[in-house]
Structures are given as structure tokens and as C-alpha cells.
Amino acid sequence: MAEERQIEGKTLLVTGGAGFIGSNFIHYMLKRYPGCRIINLDKLTYAGNLDNLKDIEDSPRYEFIHGNIRDKSLVQEVFKRVQGVVHLAAETHVDRSIQDAGEFVLTDVYGSFVLFEALRNSKVEFFLHVSTDEVYGSRDEGFFKEDAPLCPSSPYAASKAGADRLAYSYFVTYGMPIIIIRPSNNFGPFQYPEKFIPLFVTNALEGKNLPLYGKGTNVRDWLYVEDNCRAIDIVLRKGKKGESYNIGANNEVQNRTVAERIVDLLEKPRSLIKFVTDRLGHDKRYALDCGKIRSLGWKPEKNFDEALALTVRWYQGNMDWWRKIKEKSESFKSFYEQYYRKRK
Ligand code: NAD
Ligand code: DAU
């Protein structure tokens, strides 16, 4: 095995660091590596939230830059100051991509292109591109290995697949030091409450209905965000350039079961769960073979029930965090209400 990459003492650029995984990852890295510095480049879209990083905003090892990954000159300047990049910035919500795919193509594909081009003209030593398990598409049984063909079904997944293969092309064509990861569904603290688990937890806490798409039999492999951060760290240190790594927890659960566990944990009535019209093109099941990342020494530490209970407790204990988002964001409100009304 090749020598491990050093993270301690380096400056990393994290794109999209004010989002869900990004903010968890920044916390994780600053704690794990006392000599590591982080620059967070984030556009602060509706999903970006500096409240997620309040406790570290004055740290001398952390810097926030408010900017767009599509801004070539800004990105080139920032690349001069870092040794490594973890690229998370993206439009991420499948339902929004079904309503309007434009920003997904512009940020997830074109924005990634701007970063890859900046990489070519820089001395950056490693670049970790965060893709998703959705690039493979859905399958009823069996598991996708990293060399499976990509067959994305939503505009979000297709944009991510475009960026994923563009990343690979920059490795093959220009020898760029890019590594790709494809994580499954993350959940945990600081997840924007339009996504399934935080939406259901916060709606249940508010006594509102929980809109379960279709028959609620779709399956996701739930990965606790802290386990994903540990996986990113291991891939940064031990991952091989040009390779892709699946990251999943082998926690396959039907949506209906997740919804029931949430209301049970909160001691709310199951009658809050309402079956609504299905998502267009709704992928049935995502499932990953994670032998490759496990061979680097990673495995998830939290089982689903334990991690879900922790997550529910976090949303119970941080009502101000999510209430502010739900109250303040007209885009969230109108999106949710408009979408749900159509589904009733
Ligand atoms: P998120 O929506 O919570 O956060 C995205 C962040 O990117 C926000 O802070 C937003 O302001 C920022 N951003 C968006 N467009 C930008 C732009 N043009 N320039 C700079 N910043 C911009 O997303 P997340 O759930 O934390 O996901 C992070 C990454 O991980 C994404 O690439 C996503 O595709 C991938 N991913 C997420 C999951 C998951 O379950 N959440 C699973 C697999 C992969
Ligand atoms: O698999 C990784 C992906 O997981 C990430 O790449 C995406 O960024 C992330 O958004 C997520 O995509 P999903 O579509 O799987 O996640 P979402 O939280 O939107 O939905 C999870 C499941 O719950 C899915 O089967 C749809 C269902 N659902 C979702 C919502 C928002 C409902 O039944 N009702 C809802 O209101």
C-alpha cells in the first residue's frame, strides 16, 4: 500500500461547507487534526447556513469565503492557498431538480468543471470529489460495485453523474489527483429540513402530517453523517487517485419503516403519516457494495436505530435552528406547500 497522505498541517478547501455534510465535516476535521486549517467556500444558497458553524467562526484555523464555485477567478485565487480540496458544493434535493433542473446543471456540472480547470493550473496535491450513490440508478436486488455502469434517473442524479465522469476524465486526460466518493443517504444534525428524515422529525414535532410518497416501500441505505465524515477522512489519507469509492452503511430500510420509527420515538400517533402521490421517476432502491472502502479500514460505527435516536434527539434539542429555517425561508415554504398540495 502507498504511503498515507498527510492531512495534519495542511490547508484544505471545503466547497459547500455551510451545508449539511460540509458543516459536519468541517467540525470533524478541525477536531481530529489540531494542525489542519479549513477554508470554506460557499454561496449560501437556501441550503447554506452559517448557524451550522457558529461555534468555530472565530477559530484561527477556519476561514469563510462567501462565493460561487462557478466564479473562475475567485476559485483560482483560493486554489493558490490550499493543498487539498474536498468538493461538496451542489444543488442536492431531488424534488427540486424535478421542478427545475437548471441550477443543478449549472452548479453540479459546470461548477465542478470550473474547479477541475482551476486544479489543472494549481499546485493542489489532492482533490476529493463527492458524488452520490444515485449515479448508479435503482435496482431491486443485488449491490452496485464501483465499476458498474452509471444509469441515473433524476435530473439531480444525472447532473451528479456528469460531474462524476468529468472528474474521472480530468484524472485520465490530465493526470489530475482526483479521487471520487459515492456515499448513500446521509442523516444527522444540521440537515436541511426539506429532506426526508429532518422533514418528518420536524413536522412530527410540530404536529403536522408526514407526506410519505407512493406506498412508502422505497428503500434507502442510511448512513450517519459522522460515519461519512470518517470515511472522507480515510479516503483523503489512503484513497488512490483516479479511483471511486462507495460509502454505505448496509442499513437498508423502507421509507415506511423509517417514518414509523420517527413517530414512535417522538411518541406521536402513526396517523400523522399520510400516503401522498409518488415522486416522479422515484428510484425504488439504492444499494452499494462497500468492500473497497472497507479494505481501507473504514466501517460504520453507528447502527441505524442508535443513529436515528441521536438524530431525533438533536432536532428536539435544537428547535431554534430548524424553526428559523422553516419560518424564514419563503422558498422552502412555497416549495413544500406547492409540492405537497399537488400531491394531496
Ligand atoms: P446541502 O444541500 O445541505 O449543502 C450544499 C451546500 O452547497 C450549501 O451550503 C450551499 O450553499 C452550497 N452551494 C450550492 N451551490 C453552490 C455554489 N454554486 N457555489 C458554492 N456553494 C454552493 O448538501 P449536502 O446534503 O450536505 O450534500 C453535500 C454533497 O454531498 C453534495 O455534493 C451532494 O450531492 C453529496 N451527497 C449528499 C448525500 C446526502 O445524503 N446528503 C449523499 C451522497 C452525496
Ligand atoms: O442517495 C444519496 C442522495 O440522498 C443524495 O445524493 C441526495 O443529495 C439526497 O437528497 C438524497 O436523495 P433522496 O431522494 O434519496 O433523499 P430524500 O430525503 O429526498 O428522500 C428519501 C426517501 O424518502 C425517498 O425515497 C423519497 C422519500 N420521501 C422524501 C420526502 C422529502 C418521502 O416519502 N416524502 C418526502 O416528503
mmCIF file of C-alpha atoms in Angstrom, residues 19 26 35 44 70 80 92 109 150 165 177 265 267 281-282 303 321-322 324:
data_model
loop_
_atom_site.group_PDB
_atom_site.id
_atom_site.type_symbol
_atom_site.label_atom_id
_atom_site.label_comp_id
_atom_site.label_asym_id
_atom_site.label_seq_id
_atom_site.Cartn_x
_atom_site.Cartn_y
_atom_site.Cartn_z
ATOM 1 C CA GLY A 19 -24.424 22.788 4.099
ATOM 2 C CA ILE A 26 -15.502 20.857 8.992
ATOM 3 C CA GLY A 35 -2.892 21.488 12.893
ATOM 4 C CA LEU A 44 -25.049 30.379 0.855
ATOM 5 C CA ARG A 70 -18.805 28.956 -10.792
ATOM 6 C CA LYS A 80 -3.306 29.126 -4.589
ATOM 7 C CA THR A 92 -28.845 18.413 -3.748
ATOM 8 C CA VAL A 109 -21.781 20.030 -13.625
ATOM 9 C CA LEU A 150 -23.911 4.677 -14.321
ATOM 10 C CA ARG A 165 -17.333 11.217 -15.021
ATOM 11 C CA PRO A 177 -5.035 13.968 -8.470
ATOM 12 C CA LEU A 265 -39.506 7.721 19.017
ATOM 13 C CA GLU A 267 -44.407 9.256 20.959
ATOM 14 C CA GLY A 281 -39.407 8.692 -11.556
ATOM 15 C CA HIS A 282 -38.960 7.673 -7.901
ATOM 16 C CA ASN A 303 -26.275 1.243 13.684
ATOM 17 C CA TRP A 321 -32.133 26.011 14.470
ATOM 18 C CA TRP A 322 -34.833 24.417 12.314
ATOM 19 C CA LYS A 324 -35.714 29.669 11.987
#
